[in-house]
XYZ file of C-alpha atoms in Angstrom:
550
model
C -2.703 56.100 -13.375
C -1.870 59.530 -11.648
C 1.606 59.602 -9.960
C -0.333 60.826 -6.587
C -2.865 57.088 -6.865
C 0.571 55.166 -7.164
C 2.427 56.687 -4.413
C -0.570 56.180 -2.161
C -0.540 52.213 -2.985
C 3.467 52.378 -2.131
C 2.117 54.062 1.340
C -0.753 51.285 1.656
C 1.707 48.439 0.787
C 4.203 49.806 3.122
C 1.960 49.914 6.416
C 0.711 46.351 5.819
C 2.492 44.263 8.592
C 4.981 41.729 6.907
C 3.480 39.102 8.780
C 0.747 38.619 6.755
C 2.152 36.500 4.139
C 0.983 33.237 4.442
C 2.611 30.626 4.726
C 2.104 27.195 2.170
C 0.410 24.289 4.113
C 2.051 21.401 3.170
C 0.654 17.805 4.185
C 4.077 15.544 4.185
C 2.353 12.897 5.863
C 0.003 12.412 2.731
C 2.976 13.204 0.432
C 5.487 10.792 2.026
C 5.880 8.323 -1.180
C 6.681 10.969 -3.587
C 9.069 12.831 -0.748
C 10.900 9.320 0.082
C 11.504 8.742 -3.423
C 12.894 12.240 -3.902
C 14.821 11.661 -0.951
C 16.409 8.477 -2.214
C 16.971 10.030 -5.220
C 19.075 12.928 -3.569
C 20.894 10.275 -1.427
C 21.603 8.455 -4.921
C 23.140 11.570 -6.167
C 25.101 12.145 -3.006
C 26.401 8.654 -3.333
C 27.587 8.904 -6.534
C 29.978 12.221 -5.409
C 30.776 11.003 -2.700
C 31.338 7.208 -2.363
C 34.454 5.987 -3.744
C 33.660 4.300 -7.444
C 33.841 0.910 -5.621
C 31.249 0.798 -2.933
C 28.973 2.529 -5.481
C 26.923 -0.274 -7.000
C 25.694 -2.159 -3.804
C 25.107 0.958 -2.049
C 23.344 2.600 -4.685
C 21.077 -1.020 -5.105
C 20.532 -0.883 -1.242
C 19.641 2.322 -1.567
C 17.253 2.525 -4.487
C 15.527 -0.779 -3.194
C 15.149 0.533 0.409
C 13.705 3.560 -1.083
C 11.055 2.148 -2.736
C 10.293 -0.417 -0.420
C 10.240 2.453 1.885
C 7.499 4.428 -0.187
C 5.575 1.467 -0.911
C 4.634 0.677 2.889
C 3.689 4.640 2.936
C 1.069 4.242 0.377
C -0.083 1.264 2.361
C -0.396 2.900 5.435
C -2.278 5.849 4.039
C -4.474 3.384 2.327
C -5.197 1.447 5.183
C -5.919 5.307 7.056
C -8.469 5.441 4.638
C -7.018 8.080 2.310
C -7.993 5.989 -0.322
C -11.845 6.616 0.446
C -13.037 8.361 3.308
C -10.386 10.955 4.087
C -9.794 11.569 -0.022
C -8.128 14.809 0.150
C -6.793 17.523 -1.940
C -3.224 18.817 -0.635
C -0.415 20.861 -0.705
C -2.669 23.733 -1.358
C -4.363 21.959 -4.042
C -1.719 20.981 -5.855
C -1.799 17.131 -5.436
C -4.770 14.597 -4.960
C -4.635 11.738 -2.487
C -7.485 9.710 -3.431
C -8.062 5.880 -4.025
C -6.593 5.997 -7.668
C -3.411 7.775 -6.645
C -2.754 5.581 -4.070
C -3.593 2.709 -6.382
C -1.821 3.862 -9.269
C 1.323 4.947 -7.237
C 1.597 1.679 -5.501
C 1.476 -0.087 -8.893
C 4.697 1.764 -9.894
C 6.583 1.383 -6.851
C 5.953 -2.674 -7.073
C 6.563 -2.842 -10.739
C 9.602 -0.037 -10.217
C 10.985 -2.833 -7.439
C 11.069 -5.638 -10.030
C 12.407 -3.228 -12.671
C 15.522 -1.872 -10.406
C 16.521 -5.441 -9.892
C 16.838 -5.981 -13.447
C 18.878 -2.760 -13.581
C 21.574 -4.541 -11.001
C 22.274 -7.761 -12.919
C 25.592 -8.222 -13.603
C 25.643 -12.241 -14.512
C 24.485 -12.216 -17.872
C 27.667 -11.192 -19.878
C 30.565 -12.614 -19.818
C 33.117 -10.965 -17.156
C 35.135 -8.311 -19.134
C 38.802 -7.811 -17.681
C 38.096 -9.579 -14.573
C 35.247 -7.216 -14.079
C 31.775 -8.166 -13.838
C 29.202 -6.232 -16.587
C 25.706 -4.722 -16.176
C 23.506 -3.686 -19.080
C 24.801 -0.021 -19.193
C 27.983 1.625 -21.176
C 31.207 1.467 -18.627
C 31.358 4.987 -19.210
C 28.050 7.061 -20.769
C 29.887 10.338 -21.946
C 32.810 8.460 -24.208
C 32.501 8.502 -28.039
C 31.383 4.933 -28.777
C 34.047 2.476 -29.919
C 36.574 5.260 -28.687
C 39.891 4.732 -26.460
C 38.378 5.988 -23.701
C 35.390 3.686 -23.335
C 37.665 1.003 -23.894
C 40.102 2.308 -21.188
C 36.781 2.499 -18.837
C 35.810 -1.117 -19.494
C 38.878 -1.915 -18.938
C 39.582 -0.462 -15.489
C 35.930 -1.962 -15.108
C 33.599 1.195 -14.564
C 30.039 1.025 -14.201
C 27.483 3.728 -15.253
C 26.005 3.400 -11.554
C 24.167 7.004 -12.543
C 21.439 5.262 -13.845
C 19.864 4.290 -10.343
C 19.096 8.252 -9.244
C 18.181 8.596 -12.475
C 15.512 5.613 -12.176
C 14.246 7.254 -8.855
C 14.012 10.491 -10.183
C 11.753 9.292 -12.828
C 9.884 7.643 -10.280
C 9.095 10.300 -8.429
C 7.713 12.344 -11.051
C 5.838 8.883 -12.023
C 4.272 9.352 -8.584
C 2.811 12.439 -8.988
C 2.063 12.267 -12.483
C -1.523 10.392 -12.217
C -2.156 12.411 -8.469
C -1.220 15.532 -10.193
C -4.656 18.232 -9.342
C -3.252 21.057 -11.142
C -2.061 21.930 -14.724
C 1.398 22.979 -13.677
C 2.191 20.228 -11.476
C 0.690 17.898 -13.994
C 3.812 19.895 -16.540
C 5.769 19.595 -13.997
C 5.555 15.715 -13.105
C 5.589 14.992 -16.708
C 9.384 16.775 -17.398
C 10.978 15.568 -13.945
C 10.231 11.819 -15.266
C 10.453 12.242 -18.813
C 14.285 13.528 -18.722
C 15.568 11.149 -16.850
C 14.041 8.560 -18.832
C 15.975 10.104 -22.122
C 18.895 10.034 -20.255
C 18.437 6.024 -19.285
C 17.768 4.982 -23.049
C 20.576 6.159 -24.192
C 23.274 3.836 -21.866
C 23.376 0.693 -23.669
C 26.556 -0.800 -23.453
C 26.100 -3.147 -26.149
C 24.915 -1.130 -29.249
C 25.165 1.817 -28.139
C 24.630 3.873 -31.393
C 20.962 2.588 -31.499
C 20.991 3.066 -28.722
C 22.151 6.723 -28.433
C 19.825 7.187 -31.472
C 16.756 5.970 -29.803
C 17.599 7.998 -27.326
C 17.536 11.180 -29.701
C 14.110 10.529 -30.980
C 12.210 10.240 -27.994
C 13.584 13.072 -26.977
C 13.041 15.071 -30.076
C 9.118 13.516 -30.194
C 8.813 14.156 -26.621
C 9.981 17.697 -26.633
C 6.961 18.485 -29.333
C 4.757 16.409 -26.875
C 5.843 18.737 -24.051
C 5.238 21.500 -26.190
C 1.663 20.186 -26.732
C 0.790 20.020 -23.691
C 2.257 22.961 -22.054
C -0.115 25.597 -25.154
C -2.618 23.170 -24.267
C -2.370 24.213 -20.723
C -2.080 28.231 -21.381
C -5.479 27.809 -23.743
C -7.115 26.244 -20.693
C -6.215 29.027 -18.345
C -7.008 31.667 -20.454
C -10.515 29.847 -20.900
C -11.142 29.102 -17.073
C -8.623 31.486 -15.547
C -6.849 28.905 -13.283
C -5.186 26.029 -13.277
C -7.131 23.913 -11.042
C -8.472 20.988 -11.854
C -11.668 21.960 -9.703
C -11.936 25.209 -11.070
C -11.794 24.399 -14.911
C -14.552 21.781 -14.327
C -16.761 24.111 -12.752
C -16.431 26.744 -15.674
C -16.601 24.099 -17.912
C -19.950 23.176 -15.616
C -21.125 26.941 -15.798
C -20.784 27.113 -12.492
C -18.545 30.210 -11.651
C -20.055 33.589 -11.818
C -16.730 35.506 -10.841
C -14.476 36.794 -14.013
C -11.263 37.864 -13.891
C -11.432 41.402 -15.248
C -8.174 40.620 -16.584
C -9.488 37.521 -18.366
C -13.172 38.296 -19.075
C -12.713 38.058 -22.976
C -11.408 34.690 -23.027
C -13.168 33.207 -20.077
C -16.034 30.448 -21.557
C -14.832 30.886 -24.947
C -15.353 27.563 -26.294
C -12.689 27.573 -28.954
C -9.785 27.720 -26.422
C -11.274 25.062 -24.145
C -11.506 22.961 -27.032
C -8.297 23.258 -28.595
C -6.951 23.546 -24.931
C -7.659 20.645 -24.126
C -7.206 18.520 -27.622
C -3.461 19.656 -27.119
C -3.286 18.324 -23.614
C -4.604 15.227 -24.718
C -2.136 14.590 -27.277
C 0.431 15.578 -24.642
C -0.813 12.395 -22.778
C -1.740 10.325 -25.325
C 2.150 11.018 -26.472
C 2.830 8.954 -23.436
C 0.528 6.723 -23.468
C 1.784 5.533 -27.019
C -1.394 5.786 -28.415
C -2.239 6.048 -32.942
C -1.228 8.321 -33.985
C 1.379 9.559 -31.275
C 3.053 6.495 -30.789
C 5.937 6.226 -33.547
C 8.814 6.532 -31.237
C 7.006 3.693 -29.062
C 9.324 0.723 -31.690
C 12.644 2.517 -31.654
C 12.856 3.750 -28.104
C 11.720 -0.001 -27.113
C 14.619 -1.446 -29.666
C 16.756 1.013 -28.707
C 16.795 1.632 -24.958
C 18.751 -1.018 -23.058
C 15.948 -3.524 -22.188
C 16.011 -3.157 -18.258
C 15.188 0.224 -19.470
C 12.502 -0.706 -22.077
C 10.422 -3.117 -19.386
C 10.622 -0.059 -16.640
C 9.309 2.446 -19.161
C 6.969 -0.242 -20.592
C 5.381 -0.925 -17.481
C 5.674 2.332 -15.019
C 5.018 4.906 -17.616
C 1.795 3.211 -18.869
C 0.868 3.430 -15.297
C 1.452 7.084 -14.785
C 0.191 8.202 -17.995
C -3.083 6.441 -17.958
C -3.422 7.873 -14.229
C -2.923 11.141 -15.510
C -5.316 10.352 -18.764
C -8.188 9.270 -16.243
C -7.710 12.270 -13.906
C -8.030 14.486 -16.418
C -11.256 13.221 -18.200
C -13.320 12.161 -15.634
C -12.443 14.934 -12.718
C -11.964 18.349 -15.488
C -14.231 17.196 -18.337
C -16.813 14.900 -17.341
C -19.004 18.287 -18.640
C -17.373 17.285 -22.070
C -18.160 13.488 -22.294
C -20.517 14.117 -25.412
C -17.047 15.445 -26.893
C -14.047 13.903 -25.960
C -15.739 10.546 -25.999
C -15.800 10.223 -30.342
C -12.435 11.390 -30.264
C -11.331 8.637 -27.704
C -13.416 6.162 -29.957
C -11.286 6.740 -32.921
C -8.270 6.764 -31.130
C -8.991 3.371 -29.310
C -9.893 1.700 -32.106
C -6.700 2.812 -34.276
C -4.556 2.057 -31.805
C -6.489 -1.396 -31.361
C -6.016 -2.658 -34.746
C -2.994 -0.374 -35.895
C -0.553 -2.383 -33.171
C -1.862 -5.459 -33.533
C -1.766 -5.611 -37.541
C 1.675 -4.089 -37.386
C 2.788 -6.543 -35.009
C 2.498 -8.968 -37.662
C 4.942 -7.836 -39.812
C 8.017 -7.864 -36.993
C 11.264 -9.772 -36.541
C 12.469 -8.274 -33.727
C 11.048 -9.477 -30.169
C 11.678 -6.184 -28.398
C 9.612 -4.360 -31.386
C 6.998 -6.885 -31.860
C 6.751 -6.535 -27.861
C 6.438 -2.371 -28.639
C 3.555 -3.157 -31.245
C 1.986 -5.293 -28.496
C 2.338 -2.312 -25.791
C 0.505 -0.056 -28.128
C -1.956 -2.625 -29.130
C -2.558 -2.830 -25.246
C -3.285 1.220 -24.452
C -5.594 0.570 -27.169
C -7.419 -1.778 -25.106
C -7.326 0.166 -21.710
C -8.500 3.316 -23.711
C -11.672 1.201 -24.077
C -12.349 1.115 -20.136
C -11.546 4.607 -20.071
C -14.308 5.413 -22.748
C -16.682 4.247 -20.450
C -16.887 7.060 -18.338
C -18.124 4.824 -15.452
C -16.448 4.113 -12.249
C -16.486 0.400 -13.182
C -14.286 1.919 -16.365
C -11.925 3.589 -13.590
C -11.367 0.095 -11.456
C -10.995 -2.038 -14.908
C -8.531 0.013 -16.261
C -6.541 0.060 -12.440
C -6.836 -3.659 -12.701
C -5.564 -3.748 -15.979
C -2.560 -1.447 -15.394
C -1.367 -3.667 -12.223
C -1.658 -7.266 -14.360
C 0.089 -5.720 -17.114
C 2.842 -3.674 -15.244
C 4.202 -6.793 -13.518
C 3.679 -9.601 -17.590
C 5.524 -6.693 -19.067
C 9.032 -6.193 -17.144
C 9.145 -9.640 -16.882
C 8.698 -10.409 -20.299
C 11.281 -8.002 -21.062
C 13.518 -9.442 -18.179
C 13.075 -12.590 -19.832
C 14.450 -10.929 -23.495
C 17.591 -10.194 -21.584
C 19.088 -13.763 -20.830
C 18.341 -15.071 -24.527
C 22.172 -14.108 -25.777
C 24.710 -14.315 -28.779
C 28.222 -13.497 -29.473
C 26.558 -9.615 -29.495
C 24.599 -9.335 -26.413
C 21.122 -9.840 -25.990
C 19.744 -12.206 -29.458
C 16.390 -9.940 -30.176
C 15.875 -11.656 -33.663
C 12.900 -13.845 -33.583
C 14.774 -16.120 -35.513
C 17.166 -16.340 -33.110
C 14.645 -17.706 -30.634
C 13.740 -21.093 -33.046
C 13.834 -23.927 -30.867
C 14.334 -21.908 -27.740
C 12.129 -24.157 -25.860
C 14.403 -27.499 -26.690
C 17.502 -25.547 -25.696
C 16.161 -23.865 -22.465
C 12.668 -25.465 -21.593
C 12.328 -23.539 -18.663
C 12.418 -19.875 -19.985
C 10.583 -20.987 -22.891
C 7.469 -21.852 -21.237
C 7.624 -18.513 -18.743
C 7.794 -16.401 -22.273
C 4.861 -18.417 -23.085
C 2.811 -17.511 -20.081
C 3.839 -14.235 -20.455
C 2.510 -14.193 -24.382
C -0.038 -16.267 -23.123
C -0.862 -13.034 -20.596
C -0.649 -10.506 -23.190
C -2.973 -12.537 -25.603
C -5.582 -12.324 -23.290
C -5.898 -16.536 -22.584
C -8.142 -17.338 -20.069
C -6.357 -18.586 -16.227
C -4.111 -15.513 -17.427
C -4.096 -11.983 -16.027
C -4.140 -10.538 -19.548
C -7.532 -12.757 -19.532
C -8.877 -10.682 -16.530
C -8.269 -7.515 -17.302
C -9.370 -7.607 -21.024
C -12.681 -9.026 -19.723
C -12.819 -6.181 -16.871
C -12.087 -3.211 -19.668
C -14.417 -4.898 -22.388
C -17.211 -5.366 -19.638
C -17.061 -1.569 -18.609
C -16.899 -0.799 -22.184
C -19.901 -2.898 -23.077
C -21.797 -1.609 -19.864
C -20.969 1.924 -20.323
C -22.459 2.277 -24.057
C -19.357 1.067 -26.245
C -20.344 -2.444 -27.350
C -19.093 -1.597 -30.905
C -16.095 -0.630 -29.273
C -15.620 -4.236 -27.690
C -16.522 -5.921 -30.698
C -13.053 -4.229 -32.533
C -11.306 -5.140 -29.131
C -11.872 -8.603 -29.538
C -11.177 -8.679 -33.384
C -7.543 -6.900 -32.494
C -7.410 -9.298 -29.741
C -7.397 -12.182 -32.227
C -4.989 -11.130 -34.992
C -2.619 -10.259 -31.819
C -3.161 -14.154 -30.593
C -1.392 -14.882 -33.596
C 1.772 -13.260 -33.461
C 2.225 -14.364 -30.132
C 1.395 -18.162 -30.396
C 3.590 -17.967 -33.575
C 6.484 -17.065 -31.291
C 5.250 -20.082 -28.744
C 5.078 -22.246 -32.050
C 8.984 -21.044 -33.149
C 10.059 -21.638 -30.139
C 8.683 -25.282 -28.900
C 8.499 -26.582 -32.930
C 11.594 -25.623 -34.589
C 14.522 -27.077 -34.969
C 17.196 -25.271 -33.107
C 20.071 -23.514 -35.108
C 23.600 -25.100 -34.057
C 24.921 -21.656 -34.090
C 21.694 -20.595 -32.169
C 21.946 -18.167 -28.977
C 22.411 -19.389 -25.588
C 20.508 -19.422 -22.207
C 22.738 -17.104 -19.589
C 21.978 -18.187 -15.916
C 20.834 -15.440 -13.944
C 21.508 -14.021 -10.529
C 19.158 -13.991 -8.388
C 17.899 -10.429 -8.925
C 16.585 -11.492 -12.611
C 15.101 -14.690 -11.197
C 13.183 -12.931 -8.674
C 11.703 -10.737 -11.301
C 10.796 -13.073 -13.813
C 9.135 -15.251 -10.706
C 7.529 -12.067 -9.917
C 6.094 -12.022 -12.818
C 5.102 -15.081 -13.667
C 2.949 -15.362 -9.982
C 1.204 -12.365 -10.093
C 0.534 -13.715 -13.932
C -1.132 -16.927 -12.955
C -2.562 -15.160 -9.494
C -4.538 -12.629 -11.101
C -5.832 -14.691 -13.653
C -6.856 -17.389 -11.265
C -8.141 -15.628 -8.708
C -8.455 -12.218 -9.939
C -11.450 -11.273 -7.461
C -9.677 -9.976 -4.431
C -7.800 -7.537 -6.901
C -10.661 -6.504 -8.530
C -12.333 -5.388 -5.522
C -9.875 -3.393 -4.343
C -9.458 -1.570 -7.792
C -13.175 -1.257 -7.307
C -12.705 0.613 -3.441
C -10.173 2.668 -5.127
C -11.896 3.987 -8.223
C -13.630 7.569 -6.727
C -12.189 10.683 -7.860
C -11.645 13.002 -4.933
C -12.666 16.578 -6.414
């Protein structure tokens, strides 16, 4: 370019008013949950400078609690303002989708991320140490485990109160994980909740080397995930030249004429949409903890302190799937003929892979992993059936499960030994002649996840497998059910070792709750035996809320 050509586009540039710039249109209304939950967070942090050490732990409780609760009733009211269905939007300049599945999806978290924070806050389960009542998390995260200085911070009775803003950070990015309408903000999402929740498995005050550990592989595996995702998302722009969600479909559609002269010899090129979007889909699939990305899935669950382990359990499955959903039936419902073999194989691994594995375990927490990854095997059949009956059974599913998982896990926490929580299953022999009453709610639970009928675990495997069937995947359903059997019989063995064995005299005890745990395993248990009962109501509105804006 000739020096004279440049200095007239400095001239041009210069006598363009500065006023012209526009400025972004944000919709807060429409993005209130996700902005009270940052809010929160920030608040969280603030408290945590600020507040002497303490006032901490109630305010930061309060705080998280009212947050949520907070964010919750906005999703409500933008539901019942019909953002769910007839005002379906796309805002923030098209960065975020407020449709009937967001909403769903992100009220699901905040309920299940309610339940979750009060297991977080217990502090009745251990045994006061040095006068000082214990929660599930180190006294002090940054000391060398078994050092002088953690013991000095137990001592003076310190709390690793940190973990609440880092809970509502992940929540936020949770919240705009599965509404995400862009590749970037879908990156985005995905880091702001995944970092914290490295951070939070890693706190254990009880064994905290596996715990640190676990903490080191997910975020080793999850780093390569990222990674996945993120050259996923540059081989999609360079084949549609965007980002948008909207846009990639409709060059995946043939529908733009316009090129990019910039990008005209990679725009429709097959090969990078392709292999674009294979590497986004193991990015998600990574979270999902779907065969074959799903090996940290056992050790993060063993790992993590279990508070932590039922929150990701529950409110990551949520957001992922969300995302998952988005991304296959609003960018590449052109590419049904492909993706859907690929999804085939991957259900049906994951199907029988974690329920034959399951088999094999001793450890509750890791047999409860196995079952996890059993379960996105099962969902991944609704969401092969590229219906919007798939779309509502798998938003069904997601809520029943959510709400049997963190309170299965809450339940984990109160079965304890000499070491802290007693995670051996043959620990748990006889449970039920010990402590009848949080033997039977595990067995409603595993009752749940085993897919009995009056169970919610009975409604929404009969929602998924009835898309599945309807939508073309009847072989599919057939391998559902088969996994769905061997996976009966890990988890009536653990009803049968619990009600028909003798228990040990040296056997774990039953610690009594506060409130906070009681209310979440009661939680639990009643949205277990409502959905299951009378799942209609709930399946109806999953239906209303199953349309894609695009």
């Amino acid at each position: 370019m000739s020096t004279t050509a440049v200095h007239s586009l400095w001239t041009t540039a210069a006598v363009e008013p500065l006023n012209k710039i526009p400025a972004p249109h944000i919709e807060y209304a429409q993005l209130s949950p996700v902005l009270i939950v940052l809010t929160a967070a920030i608040l969280s942090v603030l408290v945590e400078a600020f507040v002497p050490r303490k006032g901490r732990y109630l305010g930061q409780v309060f705080l998280s609690v009212l947050g949520l609760a907070a964010a919750f009733a906005a999703v409500v009211g933008l539901a019942a303002g019909g953002y769910g269905t007839t005002k379906a939007q796309i805002a923030a300049m098209g960065a975020i989708a407020v449709d009937g599945p967001a909403l769903f999806l992100q009220g699901t978290i905040l309920l299940a991320s309610i339940v979750a924070i009060f297991t977080f806050a217990e502090r009745r389960l251990d045994p006061a140490d040095h006068g000082h009542k214990v929660d599930s998390f180190a006294a002090e995260a940054a000391a060398v485990p078994g050092s002088e200085q953690e013991r000095a911070a137990v001592k003076a009775g310190f709390t690793t109160t940190e973990v609440f803003p880092l809970a509502l950070f992940a929540i936020a990015g949770m919240l705009v994980f599965p509404a995400a309408n862009d590749l970037l903000t879908l990156f985005v999402a995905l880091e702001v909740f995944s970092l914290p929740l490295y951070l939070l498995c890693a706190v254990a005050r009880r064994k905290r080397l596996m715990s640190q550990e676990a903490a080191v592989k997910y975020f080793l595996l999850g780093a390569f995930s990222s990674a996945f995702l993120l050259f996923g998302i540059a081989l999609l722009y360079g084949y549609a030249g965007s980002v948008s969600y909207a846009t990639i479909a409709r060059v995946v559609d043939g529908a733009v004429v316009s090129v990019d002269p910039a990008l005209a010899d990679t725009m429709g090129n097959d090969a990078l949409l392709l292999i674009g979007f294979a590497l986004v889909l193991a990015g998600l699939l990574f979270k999902v903890g779907a065969v074959p990305f799903h090996m940290w899935t056992p050790d993060v669950y063993q790992g993590a302190p279990t508070p932590v382990t039922g929150f990701m359990a529950a409110a990551t499955k949520v957001a992922a799937f969300g995302a998952l959903l988005r991304l296959l039936y609003v960018v590449l419902p052109g590419l049904t003929w492909d993706w859907r073999p690929v999804m085939w194989g991957v259900a049906i691994v994951t199907m029988l892979g974690g329920a034959i594995v399951a088999i094999t375990q001793t450890d509750i927490k890791r047999l409860l992993a196995y079952s996890s990854i059993a379960h996105a095997g099962f969902l991944l059949a609704g969401v092969i059936a590229a219906t919007p009956e798939g779309v509502s059974s798998v938003l069904f599913y997601l809520g029943a499960y959510s709400f049997v998982t963190i309170g299965a896990f809450a339940v984990v926490t109160l079965v304890r030994d000499a070491g802290g929580e007693a995670t051996h299953l043959s620990k748990w022999a006889g449970l039920g002649r010990r402590s009848p009453l949080v033997a039977a709610v595990f067995a409603v639970f595993l009752l749940a996840f085993a897919g009995i009928p009056l169970t919610s675990g009975f409604s929404g495997k009969f929602a998924v497998f009835k898309a599945a069937a309807d939508g073309g995947a009847g072989a599919l359903v057939v391998v559902g059910v088969l996994s769905s059997a061997i996976a009966a019989f890990f988890y009536i063995r653990v009803i049968v070792l619990m009600f028909f064995s003798e228990p040990k005299a040296d056997g774990p005890t039953v610690a009594v709750p506060s409130a906070l745990t009681t209310l979440t395993i009661t939680a639990g248990v009643v949205v277990t035996l409502v959905l299951g009962v009378a799942p209609q109501y709930f399946l109806d509105l999953a239906n209303q809320a199953s349309v894609f804006v695009r």
